[in-house]
Tab-separated table of C-alpha atoms in Angstrom:
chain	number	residue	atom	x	y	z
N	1	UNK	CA	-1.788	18.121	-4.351
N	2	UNK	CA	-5.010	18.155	-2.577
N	3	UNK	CA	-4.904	16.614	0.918
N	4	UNK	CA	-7.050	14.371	3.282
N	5	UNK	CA	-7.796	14.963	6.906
N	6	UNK	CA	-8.425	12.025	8.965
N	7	UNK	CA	-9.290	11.301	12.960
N	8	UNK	CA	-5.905	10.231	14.421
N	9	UNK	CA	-8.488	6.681	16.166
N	10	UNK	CA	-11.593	5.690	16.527
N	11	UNK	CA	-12.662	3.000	18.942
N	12	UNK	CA	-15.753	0.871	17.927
N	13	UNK	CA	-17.751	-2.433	19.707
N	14	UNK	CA	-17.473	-6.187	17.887
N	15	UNK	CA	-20.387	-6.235	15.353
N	16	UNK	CA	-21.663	-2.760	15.545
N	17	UNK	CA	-20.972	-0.293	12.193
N	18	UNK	CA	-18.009	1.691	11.961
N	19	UNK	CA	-18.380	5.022	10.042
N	20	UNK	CA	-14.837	5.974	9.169
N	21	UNK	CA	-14.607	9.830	8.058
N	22	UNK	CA	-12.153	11.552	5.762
N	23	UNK	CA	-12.251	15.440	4.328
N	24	UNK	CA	-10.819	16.858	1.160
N	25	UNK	CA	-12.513	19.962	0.788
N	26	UNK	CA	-9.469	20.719	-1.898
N	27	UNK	CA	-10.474	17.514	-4.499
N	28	UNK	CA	-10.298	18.153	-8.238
N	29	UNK	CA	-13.289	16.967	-10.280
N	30	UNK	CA	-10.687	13.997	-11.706
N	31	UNK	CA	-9.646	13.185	-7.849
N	32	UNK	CA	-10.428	9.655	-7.099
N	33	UNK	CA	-10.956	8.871	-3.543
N	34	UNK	CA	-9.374	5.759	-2.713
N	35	UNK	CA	-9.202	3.859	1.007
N	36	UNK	CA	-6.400	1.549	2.432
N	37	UNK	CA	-6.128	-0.559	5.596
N	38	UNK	CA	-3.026	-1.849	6.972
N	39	UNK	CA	-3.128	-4.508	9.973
N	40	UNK	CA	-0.384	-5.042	12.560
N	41	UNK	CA	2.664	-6.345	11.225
N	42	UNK	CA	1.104	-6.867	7.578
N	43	UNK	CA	0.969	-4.915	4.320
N	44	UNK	CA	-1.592	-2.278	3.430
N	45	UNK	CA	-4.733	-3.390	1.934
N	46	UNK	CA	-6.626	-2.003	-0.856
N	47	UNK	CA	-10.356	-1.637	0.526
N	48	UNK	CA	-12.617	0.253	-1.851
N	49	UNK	CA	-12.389	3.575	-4.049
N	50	UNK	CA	-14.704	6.052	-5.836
N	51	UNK	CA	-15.072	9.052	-7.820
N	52	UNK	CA	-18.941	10.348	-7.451
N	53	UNK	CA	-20.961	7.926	-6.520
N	54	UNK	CA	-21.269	5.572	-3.120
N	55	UNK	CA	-19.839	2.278	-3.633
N	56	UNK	CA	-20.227	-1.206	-2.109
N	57	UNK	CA	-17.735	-4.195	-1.888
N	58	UNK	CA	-17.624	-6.989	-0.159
N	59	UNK	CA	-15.284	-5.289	2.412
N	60	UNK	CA	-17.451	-2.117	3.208
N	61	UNK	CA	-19.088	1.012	1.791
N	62	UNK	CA	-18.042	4.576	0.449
N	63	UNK	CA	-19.704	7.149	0.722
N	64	UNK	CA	-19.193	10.390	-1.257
N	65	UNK	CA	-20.762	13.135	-0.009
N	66	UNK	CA	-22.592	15.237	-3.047
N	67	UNK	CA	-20.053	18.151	-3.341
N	68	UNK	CA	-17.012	15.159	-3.213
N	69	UNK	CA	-15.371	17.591	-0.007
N	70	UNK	CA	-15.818	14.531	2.197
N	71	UNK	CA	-16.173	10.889	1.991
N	72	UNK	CA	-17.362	7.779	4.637
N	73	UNK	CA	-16.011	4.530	4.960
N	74	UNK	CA	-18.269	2.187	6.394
N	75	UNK	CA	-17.498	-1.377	7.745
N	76	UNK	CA	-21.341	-3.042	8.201
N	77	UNK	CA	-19.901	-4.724	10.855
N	78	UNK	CA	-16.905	-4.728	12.897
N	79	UNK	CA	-14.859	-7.712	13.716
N	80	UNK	CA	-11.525	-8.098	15.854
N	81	UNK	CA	-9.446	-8.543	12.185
N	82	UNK	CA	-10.634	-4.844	11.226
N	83	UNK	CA	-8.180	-3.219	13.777
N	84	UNK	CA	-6.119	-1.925	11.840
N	85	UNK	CA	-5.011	1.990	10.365
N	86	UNK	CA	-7.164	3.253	7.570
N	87	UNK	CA	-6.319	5.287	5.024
N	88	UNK	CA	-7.812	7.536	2.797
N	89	UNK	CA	-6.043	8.925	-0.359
N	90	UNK	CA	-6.733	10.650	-3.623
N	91	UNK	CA	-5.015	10.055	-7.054
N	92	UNK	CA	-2.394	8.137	-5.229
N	93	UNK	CA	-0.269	11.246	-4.696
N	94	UNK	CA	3.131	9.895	-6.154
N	95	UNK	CA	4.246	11.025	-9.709
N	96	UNK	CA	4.542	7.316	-10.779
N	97	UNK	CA	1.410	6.545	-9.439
N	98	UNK	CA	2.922	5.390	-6.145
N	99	UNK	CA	0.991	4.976	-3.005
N	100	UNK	CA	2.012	8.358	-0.374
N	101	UNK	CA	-0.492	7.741	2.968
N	102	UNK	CA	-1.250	10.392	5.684
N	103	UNK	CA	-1.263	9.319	8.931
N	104	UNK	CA	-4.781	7.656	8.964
N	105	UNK	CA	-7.292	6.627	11.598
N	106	UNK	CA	-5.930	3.533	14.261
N	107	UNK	CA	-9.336	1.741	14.576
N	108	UNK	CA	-9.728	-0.247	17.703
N	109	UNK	CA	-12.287	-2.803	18.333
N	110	UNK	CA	-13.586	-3.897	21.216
N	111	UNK	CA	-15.051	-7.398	21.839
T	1	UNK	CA	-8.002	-13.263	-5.199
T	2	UNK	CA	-4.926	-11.475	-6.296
T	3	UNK	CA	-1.886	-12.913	-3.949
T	4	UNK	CA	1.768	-11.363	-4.006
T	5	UNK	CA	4.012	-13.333	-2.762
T	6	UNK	CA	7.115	-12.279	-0.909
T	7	UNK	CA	10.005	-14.929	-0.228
T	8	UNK	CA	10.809	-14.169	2.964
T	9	UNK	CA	8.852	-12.615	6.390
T	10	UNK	CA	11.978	-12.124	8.017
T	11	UNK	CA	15.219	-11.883	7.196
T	12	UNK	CA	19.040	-11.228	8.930
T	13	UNK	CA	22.338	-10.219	6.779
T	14	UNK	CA	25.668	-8.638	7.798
T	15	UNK	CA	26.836	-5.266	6.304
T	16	UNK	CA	28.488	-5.411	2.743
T	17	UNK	CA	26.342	-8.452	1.903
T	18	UNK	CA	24.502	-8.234	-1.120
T	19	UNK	CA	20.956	-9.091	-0.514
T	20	UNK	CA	18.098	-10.331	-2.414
T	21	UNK	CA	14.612	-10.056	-2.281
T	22	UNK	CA	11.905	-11.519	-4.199
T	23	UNK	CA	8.709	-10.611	-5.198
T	24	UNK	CA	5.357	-12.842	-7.018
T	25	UNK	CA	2.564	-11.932	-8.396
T	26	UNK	CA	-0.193	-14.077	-9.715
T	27	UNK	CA	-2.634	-11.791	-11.672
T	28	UNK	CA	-0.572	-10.917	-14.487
T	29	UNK	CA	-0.420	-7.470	-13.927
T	30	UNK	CA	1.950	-5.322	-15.398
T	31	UNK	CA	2.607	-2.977	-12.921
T	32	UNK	CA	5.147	-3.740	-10.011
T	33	UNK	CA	6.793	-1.902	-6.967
T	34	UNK	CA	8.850	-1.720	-3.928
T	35	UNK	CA	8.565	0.149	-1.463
T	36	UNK	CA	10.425	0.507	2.012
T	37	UNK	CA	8.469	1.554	5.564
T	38	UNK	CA	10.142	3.076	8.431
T	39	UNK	CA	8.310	4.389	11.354
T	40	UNK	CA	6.788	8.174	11.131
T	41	UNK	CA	8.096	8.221	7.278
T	42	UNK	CA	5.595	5.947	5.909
T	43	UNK	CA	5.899	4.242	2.315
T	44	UNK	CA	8.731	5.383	0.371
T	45	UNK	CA	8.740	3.838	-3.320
T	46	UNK	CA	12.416	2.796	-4.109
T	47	UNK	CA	11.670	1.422	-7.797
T	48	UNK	CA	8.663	0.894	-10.401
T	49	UNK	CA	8.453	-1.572	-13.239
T	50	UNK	CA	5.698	-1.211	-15.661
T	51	UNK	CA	6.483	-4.502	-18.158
T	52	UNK	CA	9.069	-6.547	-17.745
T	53	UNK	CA	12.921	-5.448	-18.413
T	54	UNK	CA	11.747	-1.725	-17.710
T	55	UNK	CA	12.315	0.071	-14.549
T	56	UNK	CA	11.740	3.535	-13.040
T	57	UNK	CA	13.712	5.182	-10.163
T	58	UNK	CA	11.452	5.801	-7.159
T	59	UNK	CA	12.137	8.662	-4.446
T	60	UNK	CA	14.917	6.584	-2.940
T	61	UNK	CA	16.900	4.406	-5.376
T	62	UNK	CA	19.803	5.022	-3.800
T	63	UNK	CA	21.770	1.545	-2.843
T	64	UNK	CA	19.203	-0.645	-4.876
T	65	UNK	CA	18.825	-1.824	-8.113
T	66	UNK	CA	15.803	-4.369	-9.165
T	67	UNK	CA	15.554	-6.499	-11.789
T	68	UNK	CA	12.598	-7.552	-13.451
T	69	UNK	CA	13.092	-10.453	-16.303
T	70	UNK	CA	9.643	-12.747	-16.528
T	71	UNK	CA	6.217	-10.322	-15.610
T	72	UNK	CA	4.840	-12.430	-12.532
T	73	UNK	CA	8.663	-11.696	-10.728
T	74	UNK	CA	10.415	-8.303	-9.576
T	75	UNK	CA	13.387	-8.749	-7.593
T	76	UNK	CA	15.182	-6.000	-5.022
T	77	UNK	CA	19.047	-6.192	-4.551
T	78	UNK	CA	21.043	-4.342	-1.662
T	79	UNK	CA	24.173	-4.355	-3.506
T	80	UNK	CA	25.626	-3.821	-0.945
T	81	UNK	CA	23.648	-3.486	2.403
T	82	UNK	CA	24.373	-0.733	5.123
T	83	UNK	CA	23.051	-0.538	8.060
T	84	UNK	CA	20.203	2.100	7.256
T	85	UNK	CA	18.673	-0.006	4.940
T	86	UNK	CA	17.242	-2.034	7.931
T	87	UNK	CA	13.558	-1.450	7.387
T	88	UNK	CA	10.091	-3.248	6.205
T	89	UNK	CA	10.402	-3.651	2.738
T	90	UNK	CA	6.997	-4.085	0.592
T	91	UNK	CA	6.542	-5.297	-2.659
T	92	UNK	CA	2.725	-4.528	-4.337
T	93	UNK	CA	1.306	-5.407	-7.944
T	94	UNK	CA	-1.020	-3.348	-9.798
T	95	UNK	CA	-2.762	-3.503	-13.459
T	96	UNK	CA	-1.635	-0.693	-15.914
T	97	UNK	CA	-2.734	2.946	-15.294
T	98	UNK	CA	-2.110	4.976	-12.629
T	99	UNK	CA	-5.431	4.701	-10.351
T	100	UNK	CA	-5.603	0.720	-10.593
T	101	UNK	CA	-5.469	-0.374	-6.574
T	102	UNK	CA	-2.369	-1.833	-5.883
T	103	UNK	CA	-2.264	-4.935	-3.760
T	104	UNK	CA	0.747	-5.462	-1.078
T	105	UNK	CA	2.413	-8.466	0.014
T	106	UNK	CA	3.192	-9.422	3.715
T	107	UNK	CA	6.261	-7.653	3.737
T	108	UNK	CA	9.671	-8.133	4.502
T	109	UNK	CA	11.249	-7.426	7.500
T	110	UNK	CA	14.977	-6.745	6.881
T	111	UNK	CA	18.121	-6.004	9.431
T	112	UNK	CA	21.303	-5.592	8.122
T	113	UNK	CA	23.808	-6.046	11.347
């Protein structure tokens, strides 16, 4: 299965971007990139996914690079509620399309 | 918004009880799963339902069984719960297919004394 390499944290201010990074230089051309957050104490929660080109939600941004071996999630602006660990995942990983995470980036933000 | 529903944040049972846990989703989708997370072993699926009355072992069925009789409602039993089954316990919801985001409830925190 092709893997994702994350930062272990990132720290970021209150309202400034956050540009979360993930490589996969080993994605398939059917590999969907997908990205998770879970908060302290919560479940995960889906945030966005792609498969070529950059997307936009009403949570934040991805962006594929061209040859899909690396991928950018981007929160416009940070708040306090956005701590949290992101994840980023392709195809899912589990043979009955269960969810298998890495270790993901702990995103701190700072007031 | 899809919401899944969990019945209980926290929960406390004694060893050999058997133990429910209950699981609602709103958005009509037809997949369901649960899922268990333990510290540095992340999400473990323990059983899948993809309609209703069908279910699919996970990696650790072991000591469960679900049950899944109307499509909004999938149910976990500890038939008999053991210590080691003390763990957050996550129920998510996802439309058919295999690459259809799957969205989690709050979670269930479980200890078995």
């Amino acid at each position: 299965d092709a893997k994702t390499t994350q930062p272990n944290s990132m720290e970021s201010n209150e309202e400034e971007p956050v540009h979360l990074p993930c490589n996969h230089s080993t994605i398939s051309g059917t590999d969907y990139i997908h990205w998770y957050r879970q908060l302290p104490s919560q479940g995960p929660e889906y945030v966005i996914h792609g498969l070529t080109s950059n997307v936009n939600n009403r949570m934040a941004s991805l962006a594929i690079a061209e040859d899909r071996k690396s991928s950018t999630l981007i929160l416009h602006r940070a708040t306090l509620r956005d701590a949290a660990v992101y994840y980023c995942i392709l195809n899912y990983g589990g043979s009955q399309g269960n969810l298998i995470f890495g270790k993901g980036t702990k995103l701190s933000v700072k007031p | 918004d899809v919401k899944v529903t969990q019945s209980s944040r926290y929960l406390v049972k004694r060893t050999g009880e058997k133990v429910f846990l209950e699981c609602v989703q709103d958005m009509d989708h037809e997949n369901m799963f649960w899922y268990r997370q333990d510290p540095g072993l992340g999400l473990r699926l323990i059983y899948f339902s993809y309609d209703v009355k069908m279910k699919e072992k996970g990696d650790i069925p072991e000591g469960y069984s679900v049950s899944r009789e109307k499509k909004e409602r999938f149910s976990l039993i500890l038939e008999s719960a053991s210590t080691n089954q003390t763990s957050m316990y996550l129920c998510a919801s996802s439309e058919s297919g295999t690459r259809q985001p799957q969205h989690f409830g709050d979670g269930t925190r479980l200890s078995i004394l």
